[in-house]
Amino acid sequence: SYSSSSAAAAERAAATLTAAAAPDPTKQIFAGLKGALAMEIDHAPTDHEFPTLLREVCGAAWRERARKALHTSAAAAGSADAGAAARPEDEDEHNKRYPTLAALVELKESGVASGCIIPGLGAHVYPGVDPLGDELLQLESKGQAWLDRAADAVGEKSSNEVPVEEVLRLMQEGRALPINLKEEMEELGERCEVYCLCKSAYDAARPMISCDKCEGWFHYECCGMCPPGEEESEDADANFKCPPCCSAVGLTYAPFRGPPKERPKEAAATAGAAAGAAGA
């Protein structure tokens, strides 16, 4: 009948209105956060009201991400020092297990955004408002300090001044950190390679030639030769054999190019070694 259908329609309309008026917890949270972010806030380090609101809304998600990054294995659980002590010997496994330094920096920034890390309290003041935030700050700080030293070791100005032994110690320290430093360690590894009779690190300003016998690289100057000029072609077909290889088979080393015009102090320091190898 008309009355029964009208009553049913009225019930459906009432149910729709009730559902529309019912509070949605998720929408309420985001509405509150939106309103908080829209406020004009004069944040002070001692004012914890706003970070507390952020932690209530975003803290759980950030803590979950931080736990996965910092505690990816039982060996890494606990403090950063405990994780370093339990570091596996396999390099690939180590890199898969631990976060990169860039990931730690991103986690720190998102930790500030979620209220779990409060800027202004000082990066080295513990405890903070969240234990995971403290752990992250300590590990990221150690990683940044190591990276600064690594940058000094591979920098153009200091690459020839930092001893190889110091770089090797730096690499050992990097392996002990519970951080994936694969790219940084590769750069340091290149810095530790030594070449020529002078046993020095690679220097782009000093031309080198490869020995056809041992495939080692030697400075022209250290082998008593003048390097090719800018307009000269490379000595690709020179059939060069270095002084040590000549000495090993009883041959007298004979330079195929003229003597160097000016030899750097590194070459001068090894001139005696080259002469000895040539006369052997």
PDB file of C-alpha atoms in Angstrom:
ATOM      1  CA  SER A   1       0.000   0.000   0.000  1.00  0.00           C
ATOM      2  CA  TYR A   2       0.965   3.646  -0.332  1.00  0.00           C
ATOM      3  CA  SER A   3       1.305   4.132   3.427  1.00  0.00           C
ATOM      4  CA  SER A   4       3.594   1.125   3.895  1.00  0.00           C
ATOM      5  CA  SER A   5       5.859   2.158   1.000  1.00  0.00           C
ATOM      6  CA  SER A   6       6.022   5.690   2.381  1.00  0.00           C
ATOM      7  CA  ALA A   7       6.986   4.351   5.779  1.00  0.00           C
ATOM      8  CA  ALA A   8       9.726   2.203   4.243  1.00  0.00           C
ATOM      9  CA  ALA A   9      11.080   5.157   2.295  1.00  0.00           C
ATOM     10  CA  ALA A  10      11.074   7.258   5.443  1.00  0.00           C
ATOM     11  CA  GLU A  11      13.020   4.572   7.293  1.00  0.00           C
ATOM     12  CA  ARG A  12      15.604   4.379   4.535  1.00  0.00           C
ATOM     13  CA  ALA A  13      15.980   8.154   4.529  1.00  0.00           C
ATOM     14  CA  ALA A  14      16.391   8.168   8.308  1.00  0.00           C
ATOM     15  CA  ALA A  15      19.032   5.445   8.109  1.00  0.00           C
ATOM     16  CA  THR A  16      20.940   7.383   5.459  1.00  0.00           C
ATOM     17  CA  LEU A  17      20.872  10.523   7.563  1.00  0.00           C
ATOM     18  CA  THR A  18      21.992   8.615  10.637  1.00  0.00           C
ATOM     19  CA  ALA A  19      24.913   7.070   8.746  1.00  0.00           C
ATOM     20  CA  ALA A  20      25.917  10.441   7.361  1.00  0.00           C
ATOM     21  CA  ALA A  21      25.802  12.028  10.784  1.00  0.00           C
ATOM     22  CA  ALA A  22      27.747   9.205  12.477  1.00  0.00           C
ATOM     23  CA  PRO A  23      31.321  10.255  13.338  1.00  0.00           C
ATOM     24  CA  ASP A  24      34.136   8.579  11.380  1.00  0.00           C
ATOM     25  CA  PRO A  25      37.186   8.199  13.681  1.00  0.00           C
ATOM     26  CA  THR A  26      39.642   8.309  10.775  1.00  0.00           C
ATOM     27  CA  LYS A  27      38.101  11.445   9.328  1.00  0.00           C
ATOM     28  CA  GLN A  28      38.037  13.024  12.757  1.00  0.00           C
ATOM     29  CA  ILE A  29      41.765  12.358  13.267  1.00  0.00           C
ATOM     30  CA  PHE A  30      42.755  13.824   9.919  1.00  0.00           C
ATOM     31  CA  ALA A  31      40.434  16.758  10.387  1.00  0.00           C
ATOM     32  CA  GLY A  32      42.053  17.468  13.739  1.00  0.00           C
ATOM     33  CA  LEU A  33      45.544  17.146  12.260  1.00  0.00           C
ATOM     34  CA  LYS A  34      44.587  19.396   9.350  1.00  0.00           C
ATOM     35  CA  GLY A  35      43.325  22.009  11.771  1.00  0.00           C
ATOM     36  CA  ALA A  36      46.465  21.729  13.897  1.00  0.00           C
ATOM     37  CA  LEU A  37      48.736  22.146  10.883  1.00  0.00           C
ATOM     38  CA  ALA A  38      46.723  25.139   9.727  1.00  0.00           C
ATOM     39  CA  MET A  39      47.223  26.927  13.032  1.00  0.00           C
ATOM     40  CA  GLU A  40      49.868  29.602  13.389  1.00  0.00           C
ATOM     41  CA  ILE A  41      52.314  27.956  15.772  1.00  0.00           C
ATOM     42  CA  ASP A  42      55.282  29.599  17.420  1.00  0.00           C
ATOM     43  CA  HIS A  43      57.111  26.379  18.269  1.00  0.00           C
ATOM     44  CA  ALA A  44      59.548  26.408  21.148  1.00  0.00           C
ATOM     45  CA  PRO A  45      61.740  23.457  22.199  1.00  0.00           C
ATOM     46  CA  THR A  46      60.079  23.367  25.617  1.00  0.00           C
ATOM     47  CA  ASP A  47      56.554  23.346  24.127  1.00  0.00           C
ATOM     48  CA  HIS A  48      55.584  19.684  23.689  1.00  0.00           C
ATOM     49  CA  GLU A  49      51.882  20.175  22.932  1.00  0.00           C
ATOM     50  CA  PHE A  50      52.154  20.144  19.147  1.00  0.00           C
ATOM     51  CA  PRO A  51      54.718  17.267  18.934  1.00  0.00           C
ATOM     52  CA  THR A  52      52.493  15.278  21.303  1.00  0.00           C
ATOM     53  CA  LEU A  53      49.576  15.701  18.894  1.00  0.00           C
ATOM     54  CA  LEU A  54      51.772  14.624  15.994  1.00  0.00           C
ATOM     55  CA  ARG A  55      52.968  11.543  17.884  1.00  0.00           C
ATOM     56  CA  GLU A  56      49.396  10.515  18.665  1.00  0.00           C
ATOM     57  CA  VAL A  57      48.432  10.738  14.998  1.00  0.00           C
ATOM     58  CA  CYS A  58      51.618   9.733  13.123  1.00  0.00           C
ATOM     59  CA  GLY A  59      53.892   8.187  15.756  1.00  0.00           C
ATOM     60  CA  ALA A  60      52.772   4.566  15.395  1.00  0.00           C
ATOM     61  CA  ALA A  61      53.459   4.439  11.655  1.00  0.00           C
ATOM     62  CA  TRP A  62      56.872   6.080  12.079  1.00  0.00           C
ATOM     63  CA  ARG A  63      57.874   3.749  14.918  1.00  0.00           C
ATOM     64  CA  GLU A  64      57.001   0.730  12.770  1.00  0.00           C
ATOM     65  CA  ARG A  65      59.249   2.000   9.969  1.00  0.00           C
ATOM     66  CA  ALA A  66      62.038   2.779  12.428  1.00  0.00           C
ATOM     67  CA  ARG A  67      61.843  -0.684  14.015  1.00  0.00           C
ATOM     68  CA  LYS A  68      62.121  -2.357  10.626  1.00  0.00           C
ATOM     69  CA  ALA A  69      65.132  -0.228   9.698  1.00  0.00           C
ATOM     70  CA  LEU A  70      66.989  -0.468  13.009  1.00  0.00           C
ATOM     71  CA  HIS A  71      66.036  -3.971  14.139  1.00  0.00           C
ATOM     72  CA  THR A  72      66.106  -5.997  10.946  1.00  0.00           C
ATOM     73  CA  SER A  73      67.741  -8.946  12.688  1.00  0.00           C
ATOM     74  CA  ALA A  74      68.159 -10.306  16.165  1.00  0.00           C
ATOM     75  CA  ALA A  75      71.844  -9.395  16.006  1.00  0.00           C
ATOM     76  CA  ALA A  76      70.973  -5.775  15.333  1.00  0.00           C
ATOM     77  CA  ALA A  77      68.392  -5.518  18.112  1.00  0.00           C
ATOM     78  CA  GLY A  78      69.272  -3.258  21.006  1.00  0.00           C
ATOM     79  CA  SER A  79      71.912  -0.572  20.824  1.00  0.00           C
ATOM     80  CA  ALA A  80      73.936   0.346  17.766  1.00  0.00           C
ATOM     81  CA  ASP A  81      77.090  -0.878  19.495  1.00  0.00           C
ATOM     82  CA  ALA A  82      75.583  -4.317  20.111  1.00  0.00           C
ATOM     83  CA  GLY A  83      74.577  -4.498  16.462  1.00  0.00           C
ATOM     84  CA  ALA A  84      78.087  -3.534  15.381  1.00  0.00           C
ATOM     85  CA  ALA A  85      79.662  -6.188  17.586  1.00  0.00           C
ATOM     86  CA  ALA A  86      77.426  -8.848  16.040  1.00  0.00           C
ATOM     87  CA  ARG A  87      78.088  -7.717  12.474  1.00  0.00           C
ATOM     88  CA  PRO A  88      78.245 -10.684  10.056  1.00  0.00           C
ATOM     89  CA  GLU A  89      81.432 -11.344   8.109  1.00  0.00           C
ATOM     90  CA  ASP A  90      79.653 -11.507   4.744  1.00  0.00           C
ATOM     91  CA  GLU A  91      79.663  -8.031   3.177  1.00  0.00           C
ATOM     92  CA  ASP A  92      76.573  -8.561   1.001  1.00  0.00           C
ATOM     93  CA  GLU A  93      74.585  -9.896   3.943  1.00  0.00           C
ATOM     94  CA  HIS A  94      75.639  -6.904   5.997  1.00  0.00           C
ATOM     95  CA  ASN A  95      74.464  -4.467   3.308  1.00  0.00           C
ATOM     96  CA  LYS A  96      71.108  -6.230   2.932  1.00  0.00           C
ATOM     97  CA  ARG A  97      70.529  -6.272   6.675  1.00  0.00           C
ATOM     98  CA  TYR A  98      71.172  -2.642   7.558  1.00  0.00           C
ATOM     99  CA  PRO A  99      69.791   0.687   6.247  1.00  0.00           C
ATOM    100  CA  THR A 100      71.800   3.120   4.169  1.00  0.00           C
ATOM    101  CA  LEU A 101      72.878   6.429   5.648  1.00  0.00           C
ATOM    102  CA  ALA A 102      70.472   8.205   3.271  1.00  0.00           C
ATOM    103  CA  ALA A 103      67.624   6.074   4.667  1.00  0.00           C
ATOM    104  CA  LEU A 104      68.610   7.054   8.215  1.00  0.00           C
ATOM    105  CA  VAL A 105      68.588  10.744   7.289  1.00  0.00           C
ATOM    106  CA  GLU A 106      65.123  10.361   5.734  1.00  0.00           C
ATOM    107  CA  LEU A 107      63.914   8.542   8.849  1.00  0.00           C
ATOM    108  CA  LYS A 108      65.250  11.350  11.029  1.00  0.00           C
ATOM    109  CA  GLU A 109      63.405  13.950   8.969  1.00  0.00           C
ATOM    110  CA  SER A 110      60.159  11.982   9.042  1.00  0.00           C
ATOM    111  CA  GLY A 111      60.683  11.416  12.777  1.00  0.00           C
ATOM    112  CA  VAL A 112      60.714  15.182  13.265  1.00  0.00           C
ATOM    113  CA  ALA A 113      57.564  15.483  11.140  1.00  0.00           C
ATOM    114  CA  SER A 114      55.823  12.828  13.241  1.00  0.00           C
ATOM    115  CA  GLY A 115      56.796  14.405  16.575  1.00  0.00           C
ATOM    116  CA  CYS A 116      58.994  11.465  17.623  1.00  0.00           C
ATOM    117  CA  ILE A 117      62.111  13.621  17.330  1.00  0.00           C
ATOM    118  CA  ILE A 118      61.926  17.210  18.548  1.00  0.00           C
ATOM    119  CA  PRO A 119      64.356  19.625  16.892  1.00  0.00           C
ATOM    120  CA  GLY A 120      66.005  22.126  19.152  1.00  0.00           C
ATOM    121  CA  LEU A 121      66.617  19.719  22.012  1.00  0.00           C
ATOM    122  CA  GLY A 122      70.039  18.944  20.576  1.00  0.00           C
ATOM    123  CA  ALA A 123      71.020  15.964  18.489  1.00  0.00           C
ATOM    124  CA  HIS A 124      73.239  14.599  21.272  1.00  0.00           C
ATOM    125  CA  VAL A 125      70.909  15.142  24.235  1.00  0.00           C
ATOM    126  CA  TYR A 126      69.399  11.879  25.476  1.00  0.00           C
ATOM    127  CA  PRO A 127      66.907  10.699  26.395  1.00  0.00           C
ATOM    128  CA  GLY A 128      64.477  12.435  24.074  1.00  0.00           C
ATOM    129  CA  VAL A 129      60.736  11.954  23.725  1.00  0.00           C
ATOM    130  CA  ASP A 130      61.008   8.533  22.052  1.00  0.00           C
ATOM    131  CA  PRO A 131      63.593   5.737  22.573  1.00  0.00           C
ATOM    132  CA  LEU A 132      63.568   4.823  18.876  1.00  0.00           C
ATOM    133  CA  GLY A 133      64.216   8.451  18.029  1.00  0.00           C
ATOM    134  CA  ASP A 134      67.202   8.442  20.388  1.00  0.00           C
ATOM    135  CA  GLU A 135      68.608   5.279  18.818  1.00  0.00           C
ATOM    136  CA  LEU A 136      68.146   6.644  15.311  1.00  0.00           C
ATOM    137  CA  LEU A 137      69.838   9.958  16.177  1.00  0.00           C
ATOM    138  CA  GLN A 138      72.840   8.224  17.719  1.00  0.00           C
ATOM    139  CA  LEU A 139      73.322   5.891  14.753  1.00  0.00           C
ATOM    140  CA  GLU A 140      72.806   8.628  12.165  1.00  0.00           C
ATOM    141  CA  SER A 141      75.264  10.851  14.022  1.00  0.00           C
ATOM    142  CA  LYS A 142      77.919   8.111  13.999  1.00  0.00           C
ATOM    143  CA  GLY A 143      77.328   7.515  10.307  1.00  0.00           C
ATOM    144  CA  GLN A 144      77.614  11.210   9.446  1.00  0.00           C
ATOM    145  CA  ALA A 145      80.825  11.562  11.455  1.00  0.00           C
ATOM    146  CA  TRP A 146      82.320   8.571   9.610  1.00  0.00           C
ATOM    147  CA  LEU A 147      81.166   9.972   6.251  1.00  0.00           C
ATOM    148  CA  ASP A 148      82.846  13.325   6.953  1.00  0.00           C
ATOM    149  CA  ARG A 149      86.154  11.563   7.582  1.00  0.00           C
ATOM    150  CA  ALA A 150      85.692   9.412   4.473  1.00  0.00           C
ATOM    151  CA  ALA A 151      85.032  12.512   2.364  1.00  0.00           C
ATOM    152  CA  ASP A 152      88.279  14.036   3.621  1.00  0.00           C
ATOM    153  CA  ALA A 153      90.163  10.860   2.699  1.00  0.00           C
ATOM    154  CA  VAL A 154      88.924  10.726  -0.908  1.00  0.00           C
ATOM    155  CA  GLY A 155      88.872  14.477  -1.543  1.00  0.00           C
ATOM    156  CA  GLU A 156      91.079  15.837  -4.309  1.00  0.00           C
ATOM    157  CA  LYS A 157      93.053  18.098  -1.970  1.00  0.00           C
ATOM    158  CA  SER A 158      93.764  15.477   0.661  1.00  0.00           C
ATOM    159  CA  SER A 159      93.848  12.223  -1.342  1.00  0.00           C
ATOM    160  CA  ASN A 160      97.645  12.267  -1.504  1.00  0.00           C
ATOM    161  CA  GLU A 161      98.071  13.392   2.099  1.00  0.00           C
ATOM    162  CA  VAL A 162      96.019  10.768   3.947  1.00  0.00           C
ATOM    163  CA  PRO A 163      98.118   7.586   4.440  1.00  0.00           C
ATOM    164  CA  VAL A 164      96.698   4.368   3.014  1.00  0.00           C
ATOM    165  CA  GLU A 165      96.924   2.787   6.483  1.00  0.00           C
ATOM    166  CA  GLU A 166      94.589   5.478   7.817  1.00  0.00           C
ATOM    167  CA  VAL A 167      92.112   4.808   5.016  1.00  0.00           C
ATOM    168  CA  LEU A 168      92.211   1.080   5.778  1.00  0.00           C
ATOM    169  CA  ARG A 169      91.437   1.793   9.433  1.00  0.00           C
ATOM    170  CA  LEU A 170      88.577   4.018   8.319  1.00  0.00           C
ATOM    171  CA  MET A 171      87.172   1.192   6.178  1.00  0.00           C
ATOM    172  CA  GLN A 172      87.383  -1.171   9.137  1.00  0.00           C
ATOM    173  CA  GLU A 173      85.417   1.297  11.263  1.00  0.00           C
ATOM    174  CA  GLY A 174      82.812   1.609   8.502  1.00  0.00           C
ATOM    175  CA  ARG A 175      82.353  -2.172   8.352  1.00  0.00           C
ATOM    176  CA  ALA A 176      81.716  -2.212  12.109  1.00  0.00           C
ATOM    177  CA  LEU A 177      78.805   0.241  11.851  1.00  0.00           C
ATOM    178  CA  PRO A 178      75.303  -1.261  11.468  1.00  0.00           C
ATOM    179  CA  ILE A 179      74.798   0.829   8.319  1.00  0.00           C
ATOM    180  CA  ASN A 180      74.864  -0.075   4.634  1.00  0.00           C
ATOM    181  CA  LEU A 181      77.878   1.924   3.410  1.00  0.00           C
ATOM    182  CA  LYS A 182      78.460  -0.019   0.190  1.00  0.00           C
ATOM    183  CA  GLU A 183      78.922   2.967  -2.139  1.00  0.00           C
ATOM    184  CA  GLU A 184      81.063   4.884   0.323  1.00  0.00           C
ATOM    185  CA  MET A 185      83.252   1.821   0.978  1.00  0.00           C
ATOM    186  CA  GLU A 186      83.806   1.305  -2.757  1.00  0.00           C
ATOM    187  CA  GLU A 187      85.155   4.844  -3.069  1.00  0.00           C
ATOM    188  CA  LEU A 188      87.476   4.302  -0.127  1.00  0.00           C
ATOM    189  CA  GLY A 189      88.619   0.986  -1.626  1.00  0.00           C
ATOM    190  CA  GLU A 190      89.693   2.787  -4.781  1.00  0.00           C
ATOM    191  CA  ARG A 191      91.590   5.260  -2.621  1.00  0.00           C
ATOM    192  CA  CYS A 192      93.564   2.365  -1.080  1.00  0.00           C
ATOM    193  CA  GLU A 193      94.838   1.074  -4.432  1.00  0.00           C
ATOM    194  CA  VAL A 194      98.517   1.918  -4.889  1.00  0.00           C
ATOM    195  CA  TYR A 195     100.365   1.944  -8.195  1.00  0.00           C
ATOM    196  CA  CYS A 196     103.775   2.233  -9.790  1.00  0.00           C
ATOM    197  CA  LEU A 197     107.243   1.935  -8.300  1.00  0.00           C
ATOM    198  CA  CYS A 198     106.418   4.786  -5.943  1.00  0.00           C
ATOM    199  CA  LYS A 199     103.478   2.852  -4.402  1.00  0.00           C
ATOM    200  CA  SER A 200     101.209   5.902  -4.387  1.00  0.00           C
ATOM    201  CA  ALA A 201      97.466   6.333  -4.903  1.00  0.00           C
ATOM    202  CA  TYR A 202      96.021   7.269  -8.277  1.00  0.00           C
ATOM    203  CA  ASP A 203      96.602  10.874  -9.264  1.00  0.00           C
ATOM    204  CA  ALA A 204      94.878  12.127 -12.432  1.00  0.00           C
ATOM    205  CA  ALA A 205      97.564  14.780 -12.876  1.00  0.00           C
ATOM    206  CA  ARG A 206     100.288  12.163 -13.360  1.00  0.00           C
ATOM    207  CA  PRO A 207      99.993  10.176 -16.644  1.00  0.00           C
ATOM    208  CA  MET A 208     100.486   6.424 -16.403  1.00  0.00           C
ATOM    209  CA  ILE A 209     101.163   3.530 -18.758  1.00  0.00           C
ATOM    210  CA  SER A 210     100.201  -0.127 -18.367  1.00  0.00           C
ATOM    211  CA  CYS A 211     102.774  -2.899 -18.474  1.00  0.00           C
ATOM    212  CA  ASP A 212     102.002  -5.473 -21.170  1.00  0.00           C
ATOM    213  CA  LYS A 213     103.476  -8.219 -19.000  1.00  0.00           C
ATOM    214  CA  CYS A 214     102.035  -7.720 -15.485  1.00  0.00           C
ATOM    215  CA  GLU A 215      99.271  -5.239 -16.466  1.00  0.00           C
ATOM    216  CA  GLY A 216     100.336  -2.954 -13.624  1.00  0.00           C
ATOM    217  CA  TRP A 217     100.199   0.820 -14.000  1.00  0.00           C
ATOM    218  CA  PHE A 218     103.314   2.989 -13.779  1.00  0.00           C
ATOM    219  CA  HIS A 219     104.004   6.704 -13.961  1.00  0.00           C
ATOM    220  CA  TYR A 220     106.025   7.710 -16.991  1.00  0.00           C
ATOM    221  CA  GLU A 221     108.292   9.827 -14.813  1.00  0.00           C
ATOM    222  CA  CYS A 222     108.966   6.977 -12.392  1.00  0.00           C
ATOM    223  CA  CYS A 223     110.077   4.840 -15.333  1.00  0.00           C
ATOM    224  CA  GLY A 224     112.409   7.536 -16.633  1.00  0.00           C
ATOM    225  CA  MET A 225     110.171   8.718 -19.488  1.00  0.00           C
ATOM    226  CA  CYS A 226     108.436  11.887 -20.542  1.00  0.00           C
ATOM    227  CA  PRO A 227     104.654  11.380 -20.811  1.00  0.00           C
ATOM    228  CA  PRO A 228     102.856  12.109 -24.110  1.00  0.00           C
ATOM    229  CA  GLY A 229     101.940  15.735 -24.694  1.00  0.00           C
ATOM    230  CA  GLU A 230      98.419  17.011 -25.190  1.00  0.00           C
ATOM    231  CA  GLU A 231      98.703  16.765 -28.975  1.00  0.00           C
ATOM    232  CA  GLU A 232     100.389  13.346 -28.963  1.00  0.00           C
ATOM    233  CA  SER A 233      98.540  10.045 -29.207  1.00  0.00           C
ATOM    234  CA  GLU A 234      98.622   7.528 -26.388  1.00  0.00           C
ATOM    235  CA  ASP A 235     101.235   4.776 -26.390  1.00  0.00           C
ATOM    236  CA  ALA A 236      98.708   1.992 -26.934  1.00  0.00           C
ATOM    237  CA  ASP A 237     101.025  -0.095 -29.152  1.00  0.00           C
ATOM    238  CA  ALA A 238     104.263   0.565 -27.323  1.00  0.00           C
ATOM    239  CA  ASN A 239     104.727  -3.008 -25.988  1.00  0.00           C
ATOM    240  CA  PHE A 240     105.881  -1.554 -22.680  1.00  0.00           C
ATOM    241  CA  LYS A 241     107.463  -3.775 -20.036  1.00  0.00           C
ATOM    242  CA  CYS A 242     108.013  -2.238 -16.615  1.00  0.00           C
ATOM    243  CA  PRO A 243     111.403  -2.307 -14.809  1.00  0.00           C
ATOM    244  CA  PRO A 244     110.363  -5.055 -12.335  1.00  0.00           C
ATOM    245  CA  CYS A 245     109.186  -7.360 -15.152  1.00  0.00           C
ATOM    246  CA  CYS A 246     112.410  -6.772 -17.091  1.00  0.00           C
ATOM    247  CA  SER A 247     114.455  -7.499 -13.985  1.00  0.00           C
ATOM    248  CA  ALA A 248     112.498 -10.702 -13.322  1.00  0.00           C
ATOM    249  CA  VAL A 249     113.585 -12.228 -16.664  1.00  0.00           C
ATOM    250  CA  GLY A 250     117.101 -10.801 -16.655  1.00  0.00           C
ATOM    251  CA  LEU A 251     116.500  -8.074 -19.230  1.00  0.00           C
ATOM    252  CA  THR A 252     117.816  -4.533 -19.072  1.00  0.00           C
ATOM    253  CA  TYR A 253     114.986  -2.040 -18.886  1.00  0.00           C
ATOM    254  CA  ALA A 254     115.116   0.456 -21.761  1.00  0.00           C
ATOM    255  CA  PRO A 255     112.713   3.449 -21.850  1.00  0.00           C
ATOM    256  CA  PHE A 256     111.098   3.938 -25.253  1.00  0.00           C
ATOM    257  CA  ARG A 257     110.506   7.647 -24.683  1.00  0.00           C
ATOM    258  CA  GLY A 258     112.856  10.478 -23.782  1.00  0.00           C
ATOM    259  CA  PRO A 259     113.563  11.401 -20.152  1.00  0.00           C
ATOM    260  CA  PRO A 260     111.034  13.516 -18.275  1.00  0.00           C
ATOM    261  CA  LYS A 261     111.511  17.274 -18.403  1.00  0.00           C
ATOM    262  CA  GLU A 262     110.342  17.839 -14.847  1.00  0.00           C
ATOM    263  CA  ARG A 263     109.778  15.082 -12.386  1.00  0.00           C
ATOM    264  CA  PRO A 264     107.536  15.534  -9.330  1.00  0.00           C
ATOM    265  CA  LYS A 265     108.986  14.805  -5.946  1.00  0.00           C
ATOM    266  CA  GLU A 266     107.215  11.423  -5.906  1.00  0.00           C
ATOM    267  CA  ALA A 267     109.059  10.376  -9.052  1.00  0.00           C
ATOM    268  CA  ALA A 268     112.343  11.769  -7.805  1.00  0.00           C
ATOM    269  CA  ALA A 269     111.993   9.752  -4.615  1.00  0.00           C
ATOM    270  CA  THR A 270     111.680   6.542  -6.648  1.00  0.00           C
ATOM    271  CA  ALA A 271     114.289   7.303  -9.300  1.00  0.00           C
ATOM    272  CA  GLY A 272     116.743   5.137  -7.459  1.00  0.00           C
ATOM    273  CA  ALA A 273     114.319   2.220  -7.464  1.00  0.00           C
ATOM    274  CA  ALA A 274     113.797   2.512 -11.224  1.00  0.00           C
ATOM    275  CA  ALA A 275     117.536   2.759 -11.877  1.00  0.00           C
ATOM    276  CA  GLY A 276     118.176  -0.288  -9.731  1.00  0.00           C
ATOM    277  CA  ALA A 277     115.529  -2.304 -11.545  1.00  0.00           C
ATOM    278  CA  ALA A 278     116.915  -1.216 -14.921  1.00  0.00           C
ATOM    279  CA  GLY A 279     120.456  -2.258 -14.067  1.00  0.00           C
ATOM    280  CA  ALA A 280     119.542  -5.582 -12.519  1.00  0.00           C
TER     281      ALA A 280
END
